[in-house]
Tab-separated table of C-alpha atoms in Angstrom:
chain	number	residue	atom	x	y	z
C	1168	MET	CA	-25.042	-14.269	4.707
C	1169	SER	CA	-22.139	-16.306	3.043
C	1170	HIS	CA	-22.784	-17.381	-0.845
C	1171	ILE	CA	-20.415	-17.490	-3.712
C	1172	THR	CA	-20.201	-14.148	-5.870
C	1173	THR	CA	-18.473	-14.743	-9.187
C	1174	ILE	CA	-16.514	-11.839	-11.164
C	1175	ASN	CA	-15.995	-11.529	-14.659
C	1176	VAL	CA	-12.249	-11.319	-14.887
C	1177	LYS	CA	-11.327	-13.268	-18.099
C	1178	VAL	CA	-8.161	-14.750	-16.775
C	1179	LYS	CA	-5.909	-15.989	-19.675
C	1180	ASP	CA	-2.579	-16.040	-18.496
C	1181	LEU	CA	-1.880	-19.058	-15.566
C	1182	ASN	CA	1.639	-17.266	-16.122
C	1183	ILE	CA	1.002	-13.796	-15.582
C	1184	LEU	CA	-1.374	-14.351	-13.451
C	1185	GLU	CA	0.572	-15.690	-10.813
C	1186	GLN	CA	3.688	-13.498	-10.476
C	1187	ALA	CA	0.930	-10.789	-9.831
C	1188	ALA	CA	-0.945	-13.019	-6.442
C	1189	ASN	CA	2.409	-14.289	-5.211
C	1190	LYS	CA	3.320	-10.185	-4.684
C	1191	LEU	CA	-0.044	-10.006	-3.217
C	1192	GLY	CA	0.961	-13.269	-0.945
C	1193	LEU	CA	-1.417	-15.456	-2.222
C	1194	GLU	CA	-0.595	-18.714	-4.460
C	1195	LEU	CA	-1.935	-20.664	-7.479
C	1196	VAL	CA	-2.039	-23.927	-7.255
C	1197	ARG	CA	-2.604	-25.619	-10.479
C	1198	GLY	CA	-5.153	-28.135	-10.494
C	1199	GLN	CA	-6.443	-27.823	-7.733
C	1200	LYS	CA	-9.922	-28.830	-7.970
C	1201	THR	CA	-11.622	-27.403	-4.893
C	1202	PHE	CA	-11.687	-24.022	-2.927
C	1203	LYS	CA	-12.768	-24.092	0.506
C	1204	TYR	CA	-15.571	-21.534	1.762
C	1205	TYR	CA	-18.346	-20.602	4.241
C	1206	ASN	CA	-18.188	-22.889	6.786
C	1207	GLY	CA	-16.192	-25.599	5.392
C	1208	ARG	CA	-18.446	-25.825	1.654
C	1209	THR	CA	-15.794	-26.194	-1.445
C	1210	GLY	CA	-17.460	-25.335	-4.312
C	1211	SER	CA	-15.852	-26.994	-8.400
C	1212	CYS	CA	-13.288	-25.405	-9.683
C	1213	GLU	CA	-9.972	-25.818	-12.487
C	1214	HIS	CA	-7.525	-24.057	-10.622
C	1215	VAL	CA	-7.388	-22.386	-6.439
C	1216	LEU	CA	-5.157	-19.162	-5.366
C	1217	ARG	CA	-5.115	-19.660	-2.122
C	1218	VAL	CA	-2.985	-16.802	0.625
C	1219	LYS	CA	-0.070	-18.016	2.261
C	1220	ASN	CA	0.272	-19.331	5.677
C	1221	ASN	CA	-3.355	-18.455	6.164
C	1222	ARG	CA	-5.536	-22.059	6.084
C	1223	ASN	CA	-8.427	-19.999	7.703
C	1224	ALA	CA	-8.805	-17.749	4.831
C	1225	TYR	CA	-11.679	-18.774	2.178
C	1226	GLU	CA	-10.384	-19.385	-1.159
C	1227	ILE	CA	-11.024	-17.724	-4.854
C	1228	GLY	CA	-11.453	-20.440	-7.202
C	1229	LEU	CA	-11.264	-20.454	-10.800
C	1230	VAL	CA	-13.978	-21.469	-13.255
C	1231	LYS	CA	-14.034	-22.230	-16.651
C	1232	ASP	CA	-15.544	-18.771	-18.623
C	1233	LYS	CA	-18.331	-19.878	-21.496
C	1234	ASP	CA	-16.212	-18.946	-23.880
C	1235	GLY	CA	-13.733	-22.108	-22.632
C	1236	VAL	CA	-10.666	-20.383	-22.822
C	1237	SER	CA	-10.803	-17.624	-19.762
C	1238	TYR	CA	-10.954	-18.283	-16.237
C	1239	ASN	CA	-12.945	-16.203	-14.074
C	1240	PHE	CA	-13.253	-16.018	-9.993
C	1241	ASP	CA	-15.480	-18.002	-8.155
C	1242	THR	CA	-14.848	-17.321	-3.975
C	1243	ASP	CA	-17.089	-16.003	-0.531
C	1244	PHE	CA	-16.774	-12.675	0.872
C	1245	PHE	CA	-18.542	-13.668	4.007
C	1246	SER	CA	-17.228	-12.080	6.839
C	1247	GLY	CA	-13.733	-10.626	4.941
C	1248	GLY	CA	-13.319	-14.795	3.474
C	1249	TYR	CA	-11.873	-14.561	7.317
C	1250	GLY	CA	-8.050	-12.862	5.897
C	1251	LEU	CA	-8.951	-12.720	2.122
C	1252	VAL	CA	-9.809	-9.410	0.973
C	1253	ASP	CA	-7.455	-7.769	2.857
C	1254	VAL	CA	-4.778	-9.548	0.582
C	1255	VAL	CA	-6.791	-9.357	-3.012
C	1256	GLY	CA	-8.451	-6.523	-1.796
C	1257	GLN	CA	-12.455	-5.608	-2.410
C	1258	ASN	CA	-14.331	-7.411	-5.314
C	1259	CYS	CA	-10.528	-8.995	-5.600
C	1260	GLU	CA	-9.945	-5.681	-7.307
C	1261	LYS	CA	-5.816	-5.573	-6.429
C	1262	ILE	CA	-5.115	-9.005	-7.549
C	1263	ILE	CA	-7.239	-8.026	-10.616
C	1264	ASN	CA	-5.199	-5.336	-10.923
C	1265	GLY	CA	-2.100	-7.299	-10.558
C	1266	TYR	CA	-2.947	-8.688	-13.648
C	1267	ALA	CA	-4.400	-6.293	-16.027
C	1268	VAL	CA	-0.384	-4.644	-15.492
C	1269	GLY	CA	1.619	-7.796	-15.584
C	1270	VAL	CA	-0.751	-8.233	-19.009
C	1271	ALA	CA	-0.100	-4.629	-20.746
C	1272	LYS	CA	3.276	-4.861	-19.496
C	1273	LYS	CA	3.635	-8.178	-21.760
C	1274	SER	CA	1.853	-7.418	-24.615
C	1275	ALA	CA	3.527	-3.816	-24.198
C	1276	ASN	CA	7.059	-5.238	-24.182
C	1277	GLU	CA	6.140	-7.203	-27.543
C	1278	ILE	CA	4.449	-5.006	-29.593
C	1279	ALA	CA	7.598	-2.700	-28.669
C	1280	ALA	CA	10.021	-5.158	-30.225
C	1281	THR	CA	7.206	-5.600	-33.778
C	1282	TRP	CA	6.792	-1.480	-33.467
C	1283	GLY	CA	10.082	-0.401	-33.124
C	1284	ALA	CA	9.150	1.846	-29.557
C	1285	THR	CA	10.524	2.661	-26.142
C	1286	VAL	CA	8.327	2.197	-24.018
C	1287	ILE	CA	7.571	3.445	-20.092
C	1288	GLU	CA	5.967	3.056	-17.060
C	1289	GLU	CA	4.552	5.067	-14.477
C	1290	TYR	CA	3.263	4.144	-10.784
C	1291	ASN	CA	0.350	6.932	-9.436
C	1292	GLU	CA	0.466	6.662	-5.786
C	1293	GLN	CA	-2.284	8.974	-5.332
C	1294	THR	CA	-4.748	7.399	-8.056
C	1295	GLY	CA	-2.964	3.800	-8.438
C	1296	GLU	CA	-3.287	4.506	-12.018
C	1297	THR	CA	-0.263	2.755	-13.631
C	1298	GLN	CA	0.529	3.944	-17.582
C	1299	ILE	CA	2.387	2.604	-19.921
C	1300	THR	CA	3.559	4.842	-22.720
C	1301	LEU	CA	5.143	3.394	-26.301
C	1302	ARG	CA	6.315	5.722	-27.772
C	1303	ARG	CA	8.037	5.621	-31.453
C	1304	TYR	CA	9.425	9.116	-33.398
L	1328	MET	CA	5.858	10.933	-32.626
L	1329	GLU	CA	3.766	7.795	-32.345
L	1330	GLU	CA	2.177	6.522	-29.252
L	1331	ILE	CA	0.146	3.839	-27.527
L	1332	ILE	CA	-0.805	5.349	-24.403
L	1333	ILE	CA	-2.554	2.684	-21.838
L	1334	LYS	CA	-3.738	3.522	-18.759
L	1335	ILE	CA	-5.322	0.605	-15.741
L	1336	ASP	CA	-6.700	1.867	-12.956
L	1337	LYS	CA	-7.158	0.199	-9.336
L	1338	LYS	CA	-10.254	-1.695	-10.434
L	1339	GLY	CA	-7.867	-2.973	-12.795
L	1340	LYS	CA	-9.688	-1.615	-15.618
L	1341	SER	CA	-7.992	-0.420	-18.504
L	1342	THR	CA	-7.812	2.461	-21.379
L	1343	VAL	CA	-6.072	2.624	-24.452
L	1344	THR	CA	-5.394	5.376	-26.587
L	1345	VAL	CA	-3.061	5.202	-29.444
L	1346	ASN	CA	-2.264	9.324	-30.780
L	1347	GLY	CA	-0.888	10.147	-33.965
L	1348	VAL	CA	-0.827	6.789	-36.039
L	1349	LYS	CA	-1.424	6.768	-39.360
L	1350	GLY	CA	-2.459	4.436	-41.721
L	1351	GLY	CA	-5.450	1.809	-40.733
L	1352	SER	CA	-2.418	0.472	-38.011
L	1353	CYS	CA	-4.716	2.506	-35.330
L	1354	ALA	CA	-6.652	-0.628	-35.715
L	1355	ASP	CA	-4.187	-3.016	-35.634
L	1356	LEU	CA	-2.883	-1.626	-32.564
L	1357	THR	CA	-5.574	-1.995	-30.191
L	1358	LYS	CA	-6.663	-4.899	-32.019
L	1359	ARG	CA	-3.805	-7.329	-30.780
L	1360	LEU	CA	-4.068	-5.407	-27.368
L	1361	GLU	CA	-7.734	-5.721	-26.952
L	1362	SER	CA	-6.701	-9.554	-27.328
L	1363	SER	CA	-4.462	-9.610	-24.621
L	1364	LEU	CA	-6.093	-7.395	-21.977
L	1365	GLY	CA	-9.970	-8.344	-22.689
L	1366	GLU	CA	-13.309	-6.934	-24.460
L	1367	ILE	CA	-13.050	-3.856	-25.827
L	1368	VAL	CA	-16.228	-1.926	-23.747
L	1369	SER	CA	-16.328	1.206	-25.680
L	1370	ASP	CA	-14.011	2.363	-28.782
L	1371	LYS	CA	-14.039	6.000	-29.903
L	1372	LYS	CA	-12.169	7.800	-32.996
L	1373	THR	CA	-10.380	11.278	-31.603
L	1374	SER	CA	-11.360	14.555	-33.440
L	1375	GLU	CA	-7.454	13.694	-34.673
L	1376	PHE	CA	-8.818	10.724	-36.678
L	1377	TYR	CA	-9.659	12.384	-39.623
L	1378	GLN	CA	-6.344	14.838	-39.623
L	1379	GLU	CA	-3.169	13.150	-40.819
L	1380	GLY	CA	-2.727	10.713	-38.003
L	1381	GLU	CA	-5.307	8.391	-36.210
L	1382	SER	CA	-6.290	8.993	-32.498
L	1383	CYS	CA	-8.404	6.505	-31.405
L	1384	GLU	CA	-9.440	6.038	-27.747
L	1385	VAL	CA	-10.735	1.875	-26.659
L	1386	ARG	CA	-11.986	1.242	-22.550
L	1387	ILE	CA	-11.056	-2.653	-22.313
L	1388	THR	CA	-12.400	-4.479	-19.444
L	1389	ASN	CA	-11.197	-7.642	-18.210
């Protein structure tokens, strides 16, 4: 049975989300107030993530968190969201990971600049884990 | 040597570990990361915390 799933992401930086989305083959449509899901239904949102070049795929609505600042994801995974899950991963893991890595890189570089540290980034292909190290001697 | 290690797992969960930072800087540094990475779900001081330098680990969800 189809239903909307809310994923607690707390996205604060739309520019970083957009970069992560583009890498996966998604586009961020700022200001689109409805997202498409099961059988032509639509839900309310502030912005939309949609799969590029696949008009059948369900969309992800960015909905304001109760904190009034950040956004969470509303979407429908029924039947793989007709191509959506292939792009964003189970429970949006790929896009959440991409966003988290982007935010961590930005924060690490900002701290490194004021703290006087070097930044080292490593990716483990076996585990899918990214490690960002700030080091100061 | 002072280090801040940020690990982001496959699902996007972040862990921040601070090693060897002296004084009260450890909490300041993790606070700056917390505000951008997400909400802290656990915060623990490692055994080195009470020694010469500070070391702490913070798990952050986003």
